[in-house]
């Protein structure tokens, strides 16, 4: 009811009179003009609608913004709406915009009748031959006298601008060679051989050009709004990823420090055990030596007693064993033996190094996984022999070439397909399951790649990929190609891209080892994920390439 009442008021004579009494309200540069112009097309509102945040736009402009964006944001304040709002035309605002446009148009083009004596009426037409403007009454009189012989046009203020000053005839023609207006007599002089056309024809062509220019400019505005939205979207993703990386790295480095401390404690414990064992062995040896010394001293005392006796009978009756040294252990040369300790230390350090390498590799992989994105295959780019799953997560090579529209973005020779999602900045990561395949290409490609006929997969041609051939030959598709010697056959490969750093890295997810990296690259186009599943001649390699969800616990 309130809106209806407002609309009635805007149509009322009282409101129209108030508009007439305040010329600043109908001025193209007044405060009302700013409020009645759409911030997207920069023109007066057409079917204005309001967003939940309170800003107004043309309905078509707002719909076009949202159709070209991944989410619904206000083009002015960038507030994001979880659900696309149901847009209703603001009828009251439309009435104001229409009245404003009408008043502005009248204020610019109002011409008065030259024949009226007292109160001048608004002119309806101007006659170029008479060089006079006529209101409705006097135009009827003019029409009766001259019928349709005179050239009439919409009212004009500066009549001289439409009359040839040399021949005093209407400027009805246009010289395209000299880009100037002419009358019919001008064509008999300097412009006799020039390309001349009726002024209406040239005006119509100029209007067509202006409409095209306006359309191009509006598209440029929308493109730049889209770029701003992309920049903010990826900045938001980058900030979220940075927070996840910070949180994840805090835990990873804590685990790493605990592992180092645990290995250090185990190493010290091993060394202490070896030290205790060595000390115990030393004590046992000392005890054994002291026992032998005691026995030897007793034997030496006994011998000393016999050597000083004068009793021949006693000497003759001694045990023959006393005449030779007692049986004792053959003691080797005593030295500090460190071989066991050094070897133990070496093994402990090797174990520590392996643990650190494993932890660091795990840290690098998890850091890349923080930039995981949801990749879906784009059916409009797929070669006609490829078979895509309904969810867009799997692709395999088929035997039948399907009849599909030959879109400019579709591969028509190479059995390849791209992801739907493109990236112009930041970092992104995805994983692909390759189990059971003997041939494949995997990586990223720029938007401007050639998709028709034979293609060459290399960075110079817009591809950054690794490939498998003959079941066990791995190659980096560089220029020239680089053979990759891998210890294990990757079953799942992770692809990481840092757009600003010009980095593309491939990782074996299960072994957490790096496969290959393209470094110091220069990206200028939007990048898309690239898949080529291939098929061997026997038809046995029918396993699909599967875009897998990232498992951060692997």
XYZ file of C-alpha atoms in Angstrom:
554
model
C 0.000 0.000 0.000
C 2.812 2.344 0.880
C 4.558 1.724 -2.469
C 1.288 2.251 -4.346
C 0.704 5.507 -2.502
C 4.214 6.689 -3.335
C 3.729 5.810 -6.994
C 0.444 7.754 -7.075
C 2.205 10.713 -5.512
C 4.950 10.651 -8.132
C 2.316 10.749 -10.853
C 0.350 13.507 -9.191
C 0.274 17.100 -10.429
C 1.629 18.314 -7.093
C 4.774 16.236 -7.465
C 5.262 17.245 -11.088
C 4.897 20.917 -10.094
C 7.522 20.427 -7.351
C 9.870 18.964 -9.947
C 9.320 21.954 -12.217
C 9.945 24.365 -9.357
C 13.323 22.754 -8.534
C 15.484 22.688 -11.671
C 18.370 21.073 -9.754
C 16.248 17.954 -9.352
C 16.122 17.486 -13.111
C 19.711 18.554 -13.708
C 21.977 15.839 -15.052
C 24.605 16.766 -12.452
C 22.416 17.328 -9.377
C 22.284 15.129 -6.255
C 19.150 13.374 -7.474
C 20.896 12.482 -10.740
C 23.588 10.555 -8.871
C 20.978 8.540 -6.962
C 19.051 7.730 -10.152
C 22.032 6.358 -12.102
C 23.024 2.664 -12.065
C 26.633 2.167 -10.896
C 27.079 -0.691 -13.421
C 25.918 0.818 -16.744
C 26.268 4.427 -15.484
C 22.909 5.313 -17.058
C 19.519 6.250 -15.574
C 17.824 3.231 -13.998
C 15.875 0.855 -16.238
C 13.579 -1.422 -14.179
C 15.465 -0.669 -10.936
C 15.767 -3.409 -8.295
C 17.172 -3.311 -4.767
C 19.641 -5.759 -3.177
C 19.212 -6.922 0.444
C 22.082 -4.576 1.402
C 20.021 -1.587 0.179
C 21.747 -0.639 -3.094
C 19.896 -0.123 -6.385
C 20.773 -1.317 -9.900
C 19.135 -1.940 -13.254
C 17.613 -5.413 -13.168
C 19.386 -6.524 -16.350
C 22.750 -5.154 -15.140
C 22.522 -6.990 -11.807
C 21.419 -10.255 -13.415
C 24.295 -10.050 -15.898
C 26.794 -9.480 -13.073
C 25.525 -12.513 -11.194
C 25.330 -14.701 -14.306
C 29.040 -14.051 -14.922
C 30.092 -14.692 -11.320
C 30.459 -17.767 -9.109
C 28.527 -16.165 -6.294
C 26.029 -13.364 -5.743
C 27.659 -10.178 -4.477
C 26.538 -6.578 -4.417
C 28.590 -4.852 -7.192
C 28.886 -1.765 -4.967
C 29.635 -2.920 -1.393
C 30.615 -6.554 -2.272
C 28.327 -8.088 0.354
C 27.823 -11.785 -0.518
C 24.376 -13.391 -0.427
C 24.156 -17.109 0.367
C 21.096 -17.448 -1.893
C 20.411 -15.502 -5.078
C 17.808 -12.869 -4.111
C 14.455 -12.819 -5.883
C 14.575 -9.404 -7.564
C 11.406 -7.308 -7.642
C 11.191 -4.077 -9.621
C 11.018 -0.986 -7.403
C 8.019 0.640 -9.097
C 8.261 3.878 -7.107
C 11.924 4.344 -8.016
C 11.152 3.492 -11.644
C 8.491 6.245 -11.738
C 11.019 8.763 -10.387
C 13.687 7.644 -12.891
C 11.278 7.870 -15.838
C 10.009 11.296 -14.809
C 13.578 12.483 -14.234
C 14.638 11.261 -17.671
C 11.631 12.872 -19.314
C 12.203 16.220 -17.584
C 15.913 16.116 -18.414
C 15.123 15.404 -22.028
C 12.622 18.280 -22.209
C 14.955 20.747 -20.529
C 17.616 19.941 -23.094
C 15.554 20.019 -26.265
C 12.700 22.485 -25.623
C 12.323 24.927 -28.554
C 9.658 27.664 -28.758
C 7.495 28.604 -31.746
C 8.857 31.527 -33.795
C 5.371 32.591 -35.025
C 3.565 32.964 -31.691
C 3.251 36.624 -30.728
C 2.544 36.772 -27.002
C 2.909 33.561 -24.967
C 5.280 31.385 -26.931
C 4.214 27.759 -27.258
C 6.530 24.813 -27.491
C 7.623 24.087 -31.062
C 6.595 20.764 -32.539
C 8.691 20.888 -35.733
C 11.285 23.094 -37.446
C 11.340 23.810 -41.205
C 14.792 24.090 -42.744
C 13.573 25.837 -45.879
C 11.628 28.449 -43.919
C 14.270 28.415 -41.167
C 11.408 28.667 -38.692
C 10.093 26.558 -35.775
C 6.322 25.970 -35.485
C 3.987 25.019 -32.663
C 1.141 22.622 -33.365
C -1.276 25.392 -34.495
C 1.125 27.194 -36.831
C 2.510 23.904 -38.126
C -0.945 23.008 -39.391
C -1.119 26.344 -41.254
C 2.375 25.761 -42.686
C 1.346 22.292 -43.810
C -1.695 23.643 -45.685
C 0.446 26.094 -47.626
C 3.466 23.937 -48.506
C 1.966 20.448 -48.074
C 4.934 18.033 -47.928
C 7.366 19.972 -50.081
C 9.316 21.433 -47.164
C 11.777 19.484 -45.037
C 10.558 19.202 -41.452
C 12.559 17.858 -38.507
C 12.419 17.772 -34.729
C 12.660 21.224 -33.153
C 16.155 22.752 -33.198
C 17.380 25.866 -31.435
C 20.301 26.930 -33.618
C 18.743 26.920 -37.084
C 21.899 28.333 -38.687
C 23.762 25.142 -37.848
C 21.434 23.275 -40.237
C 21.625 25.770 -43.156
C 24.442 26.070 -45.713
C 25.868 29.571 -45.242
C 27.040 29.682 -48.865
C 23.872 28.595 -50.674
C 21.332 29.168 -47.875
C 19.920 25.700 -48.396
C 19.359 22.914 -45.844
C 22.396 20.770 -45.061
C 20.771 17.499 -46.127
C 23.855 15.594 -47.340
C 27.120 14.368 -45.824
C 30.504 14.157 -47.559
C 32.342 11.089 -46.283
C 35.584 12.165 -47.948
C 35.763 15.533 -46.161
C 33.576 14.507 -43.188
C 31.342 17.574 -43.523
C 27.678 18.405 -44.154
C 26.518 19.685 -47.562
C 23.495 21.107 -49.297
C 22.369 19.894 -52.750
C 24.193 22.767 -54.480
C 27.513 21.935 -52.783
C 27.668 18.670 -54.777
C 28.071 20.655 -58.012
C 31.264 22.295 -56.792
C 34.254 20.999 -54.825
C 32.384 17.870 -53.720
C 31.221 16.807 -57.165
C 33.301 13.604 -57.263
C 33.122 12.892 -53.526
C 31.238 10.132 -51.755
C 28.087 11.847 -50.467
C 25.114 10.258 -48.730
C 21.872 11.574 -47.177
C 22.407 13.046 -43.742
C 19.863 10.602 -42.259
C 21.844 7.632 -43.588
C 25.112 8.876 -42.123
C 23.381 9.749 -38.860
C 21.910 6.237 -38.674
C 25.345 4.666 -39.264
C 26.937 6.900 -36.631
C 24.189 5.927 -34.210
C 24.867 2.242 -34.939
C 28.564 2.796 -34.246
C 27.754 4.613 -31.008
C 25.450 1.799 -29.905
C 28.202 -0.727 -30.586
C 30.711 1.433 -28.695
C 28.303 1.778 -25.795
C 27.741 -1.986 -25.749
C 31.508 -2.589 -25.828
C 32.034 -0.121 -22.991
C 29.298 -1.744 -20.924
C 30.967 -5.118 -21.502
C 34.318 -3.582 -20.499
C 32.699 -2.340 -17.290
C 31.278 -5.805 -16.590
C 34.638 -7.428 -17.385
C 36.422 -5.158 -14.944
C 33.795 -5.757 -12.270
C 34.332 -9.486 -12.870
C 38.112 -9.057 -12.536
C 37.649 -7.164 -9.269
C 35.410 -9.972 -8.038
C 38.008 -12.551 -9.133
C 40.805 -10.695 -7.345
C 38.786 -10.449 -4.145
C 37.623 -14.066 -4.434
C 41.156 -15.410 -4.838
C 42.454 -13.056 -2.149
C 39.843 -14.492 0.204
C 40.859 -18.032 -0.775
C 44.525 -17.118 -0.277
C 43.832 -15.720 3.181
C 41.842 -18.792 4.185
C 44.559 -21.075 2.829
C 47.219 -19.097 4.705
C 45.296 -19.544 7.950
C 44.954 -23.284 7.306
C 48.660 -23.528 6.479
C 49.605 -21.675 9.648
C 47.472 -23.979 11.765
C 48.676 -27.109 9.957
C 52.342 -26.086 10.027
C 52.165 -25.360 13.733
C 51.127 -28.965 14.327
C 53.556 -30.383 11.767
C 56.568 -28.560 13.133
C 55.561 -29.519 16.653
C 55.521 -33.159 15.522
C 58.866 -32.644 13.820
C 60.427 -31.151 16.955
C 59.032 -33.996 19.051
C 60.524 -36.509 16.619
C 63.918 -34.801 16.790
C 63.818 -34.760 20.578
C 62.727 -38.404 20.667
C 65.556 -39.445 18.316
C 68.008 -37.385 20.330
C 66.845 -39.037 23.543
C 67.079 -42.488 21.957
C 70.589 -41.738 20.720
C 71.701 -40.529 24.141
C 70.080 -43.549 25.764
C 71.907 -45.884 23.389
C 75.203 -44.158 24.105
C 74.577 -44.340 27.849
C 73.758 -48.050 27.577
C 76.959 -48.668 25.626
C 78.887 -46.643 28.185
C 77.399 -48.620 31.087
C 78.139 -51.909 29.317
C 81.732 -50.858 28.696
C 82.161 -49.739 32.317
C 80.740 -53.058 33.567
C 83.111 -54.976 31.313
C 86.036 -52.873 32.607
C 85.065 -53.624 36.219
C 84.864 -57.381 35.503
C 88.255 -57.305 33.813
C 89.801 -55.405 36.703
C 88.374 -57.885 39.206
C 89.745 -60.798 37.188
C 93.160 -59.153 36.943
C 93.193 -58.371 40.662
C 92.323 -62.022 41.389
C 95.268 -63.172 39.272
C 97.548 -60.640 40.933
C 96.541 -62.002 44.364
C 97.225 -65.565 43.280
C 100.549 -64.578 41.733
C 101.582 -62.722 44.883
C 100.765 -65.791 46.993
C 102.822 -67.980 44.635
C 105.632 -65.438 44.703
C 105.652 -65.422 48.542
C 105.777 -69.210 48.592
C 108.656 -69.226 46.125
C 110.492 -66.572 48.090
C 110.206 -68.749 51.207
C 111.633 -71.776 49.387
C 114.453 -69.779 47.932
C 115.617 -68.731 51.383
C 115.333 -72.135 53.071
C 118.353 -74.345 53.841
C 116.280 -77.468 54.101
C 117.307 -79.587 51.154
C 114.685 -82.192 51.844
C 111.952 -79.553 51.648
C 113.262 -78.328 48.321
C 113.298 -81.830 46.937
C 109.752 -82.504 48.028
C 108.110 -79.381 46.430
C 105.348 -79.727 43.816
C 106.853 -79.626 40.302
C 104.202 -77.071 39.281
C 105.921 -74.522 41.474
C 108.901 -74.557 39.124
C 106.869 -72.889 36.336
C 104.556 -69.838 36.297
C 100.917 -70.580 37.050
C 98.380 -70.877 34.219
C 96.768 -67.466 33.621
C 94.657 -65.749 30.903
C 96.510 -64.500 27.860
C 95.697 -60.828 28.140
C 95.747 -58.802 24.861
C 97.048 -55.276 24.559
C 94.578 -52.950 26.262
C 93.376 -49.992 24.167
C 90.239 -47.779 23.870
C 87.984 -49.472 21.295
C 85.582 -46.903 19.765
C 84.515 -48.820 16.632
C 81.234 -50.001 18.105
C 80.298 -46.568 19.436
C 81.049 -44.817 16.126
C 79.035 -47.375 14.168
C 76.175 -47.064 16.615
C 76.301 -43.305 16.341
C 76.352 -43.518 12.541
C 73.308 -45.768 12.490
C 71.484 -43.503 14.905
C 72.275 -40.421 12.820
C 71.137 -42.204 9.635
C 67.896 -43.130 11.324
C 67.467 -39.554 12.488
C 68.122 -38.237 8.962
C 65.557 -40.624 7.472
C 63.023 -39.542 10.064
C 63.695 -35.870 9.351
C 63.465 -36.410 5.565
C 60.165 -38.217 6.000
C 58.786 -35.510 8.256
C 59.968 -32.690 5.950
C 58.501 -34.447 2.885
C 55.244 -34.897 4.757
C 55.338 -31.210 5.736
C 55.845 -30.066 2.131
C 53.014 -32.290 0.845
C 50.627 -31.184 3.566
C 51.506 -27.564 2.906
C 50.582 -28.009 -0.763
C 47.395 -29.872 0.183
C 46.202 -26.792 2.057
C 45.586 -25.206 -1.366
C 43.351 -28.058 -2.569
C 40.586 -26.991 -4.983
C 37.525 -28.798 -6.293
C 38.288 -29.703 -9.930
C 35.538 -30.860 -12.307
C 35.985 -31.918 -15.941
C 34.544 -29.615 -18.626
C 32.522 -31.688 -21.169
C 32.627 -28.836 -23.713
C 36.417 -29.330 -24.045
C 36.442 -33.159 -24.141
C 37.509 -35.038 -27.279
C 34.538 -36.942 -28.792
C 36.093 -40.332 -27.902
C 36.433 -39.542 -24.201
C 33.858 -40.776 -21.708
C 33.211 -38.559 -18.668
C 31.410 -39.628 -15.515
C 28.185 -37.854 -14.552
C 29.866 -36.072 -11.642
C 32.716 -34.854 -13.877
C 35.380 -36.556 -11.732
C 36.448 -39.423 -14.032
C 37.564 -39.690 -17.653
C 38.518 -42.680 -19.778
C 39.144 -43.360 -23.446
C 36.345 -45.048 -25.394
C 36.248 -46.789 -28.751
C 33.344 -44.824 -30.243
C 33.620 -41.252 -31.490
C 30.452 -39.500 -30.364
C 28.715 -36.814 -32.433
C 29.291 -33.632 -30.444
C 29.200 -29.917 -31.337
C 32.631 -28.778 -32.528
C 32.994 -25.950 -30.021
C 36.109 -23.758 -30.355
C 37.255 -24.994 -26.945
C 36.885 -28.720 -27.778
C 39.919 -30.924 -28.614
C 39.242 -32.579 -31.988
C 42.449 -34.629 -32.458
C 44.203 -35.123 -29.122
C 42.127 -37.235 -26.702
C 42.274 -34.566 -24.004
C 39.986 -32.657 -21.665
C 40.342 -29.626 -19.380
C 38.877 -28.811 -15.995
C 36.053 -26.288 -15.700
C 37.810 -24.169 -13.113
C 40.410 -21.632 -14.282
C 42.901 -19.752 -12.124
C 44.483 -16.339 -12.741
C 46.427 -16.002 -9.510
C 47.366 -17.625 -6.221
C 48.063 -21.296 -5.518
C 46.009 -24.417 -6.179
C 46.424 -28.184 -5.796
C 44.552 -31.305 -6.919
C 45.137 -35.083 -6.880
C 44.463 -37.694 -9.581
C 44.189 -41.481 -9.165
C 46.084 -43.303 -11.976
C 45.980 -46.909 -10.817
C 45.844 -49.513 -13.600
C 46.917 -47.172 -16.432
C 49.879 -47.670 -18.766
C 49.703 -44.282 -20.537
C 48.579 -40.811 -19.491
C 49.362 -37.084 -19.539
C 48.601 -34.955 -16.492
C 49.205 -31.318 -15.637
C 47.900 -27.817 -16.341
C 47.372 -25.812 -19.538
C 46.795 -22.177 -20.330
C 43.482 -20.974 -21.736
C 44.903 -19.947 -25.141
C 46.300 -23.383 -26.133
C 45.640 -24.818 -29.581
C 42.868 -27.423 -29.373
C 42.472 -28.306 -33.028
C 44.632 -30.845 -34.872
C 47.874 -32.261 -33.501
C 49.223 -30.546 -30.409
C 52.646 -30.561 -28.757
C 52.628 -30.834 -24.975
C 55.362 -28.462 -23.778
C 55.641 -25.199 -21.810
C 56.319 -23.308 -25.067
C 52.921 -24.473 -26.309
C 51.104 -23.738 -23.040
C 51.284 -27.156 -21.325
C 53.056 -28.086 -18.075
C 52.658 -31.843 -17.695
C 54.261 -35.199 -16.873
C 53.518 -38.365 -18.816
C 53.602 -42.170 -18.587
C 54.401 -44.308 -21.633
C 54.648 -48.096 -22.105
C 53.607 -48.794 -18.533
C 56.909 -47.804 -16.858
C 58.495 -44.876 -18.707
C 57.922 -41.530 -16.990
C 58.690 -38.245 -18.729
C 58.480 -34.562 -17.907
C 57.006 -32.846 -20.979
C 59.667 -30.148 -21.124
C 61.565 -28.970 -24.203
C 63.327 -31.347 -24.686
C 61.527 -34.040 -22.666
C 63.207 -35.205 -19.439
C 63.281 -38.904 -18.504
C 62.248 -39.471 -14.874
C 63.817 -42.315 -12.883
C 61.222 -43.178 -10.225
C 61.747 -45.839 -7.543
C 58.054 -46.697 -7.332
C 55.175 -46.373 -9.786
C 52.920 -43.497 -8.653
C 49.327 -44.568 -8.105
C 48.124 -41.109 -7.131
C 49.756 -37.894 -8.337
C 49.312 -34.456 -6.770
C 49.642 -31.317 -8.922
C 50.572 -28.025 -7.228
C 50.709 -24.603 -8.932
C 52.004 -21.299 -7.580
C 50.865 -18.778 -10.230
C 52.935 -15.809 -9.069
C 56.109 -17.891 -8.517
C 55.755 -19.624 -11.895
C 55.938 -23.067 -10.253
C 54.281 -26.370 -11.229
C 55.197 -29.363 -9.027
C 54.131 -33.018 -9.325
C 54.163 -35.262 -6.222
C 53.737 -38.973 -5.596
C 51.094 -38.748 -2.885
C 51.560 -42.247 -1.419
C 55.372 -42.150 -1.141
C 55.334 -38.389 -0.395
C 58.151 -37.840 -2.896
C 58.593 -35.190 -5.548
C 58.295 -36.352 -9.171
C 59.237 -33.190 -11.091
C 58.985 -29.391 -10.946
C 58.708 -26.726 -13.645
C 60.269 -23.579 -12.166
C 60.634 -19.913 -13.188
C 57.701 -20.117 -15.622
C 55.745 -17.054 -16.762
C 51.946 -17.365 -16.621
C 49.844 -14.741 -18.413
C 46.607 -16.660 -19.136
C 44.080 -18.414 -16.957
C 45.333 -21.941 -16.103
C 43.192 -25.092 -16.270
C 43.845 -28.666 -15.147
C 44.772 -30.910 -18.116
C 44.042 -34.642 -18.588
C 44.856 -37.074 -21.409
C 43.894 -40.692 -20.491
C 45.109 -42.322 -23.765
C 44.287 -45.869 -24.800
C 46.742 -48.519 -25.950
C 46.150 -50.285 -29.250
C 45.020 -53.459 -27.487
C 42.218 -51.671 -25.662
C 43.391 -53.025 -22.320
C 44.192 -49.613 -20.859
C 40.570 -48.718 -20.144
C 41.105 -47.584 -16.541
C 39.924 -44.023 -15.880
C 41.826 -41.033 -14.566
C 40.010 -40.134 -11.329
C 40.070 -36.733 -9.654
C 40.348 -37.745 -5.994
C 39.372 -35.801 -2.871
C 42.436 -34.727 -0.923
C 43.027 -36.814 2.201
C 45.075 -34.702 4.592
C 45.803 -37.716 6.843
C 47.592 -39.738 4.157
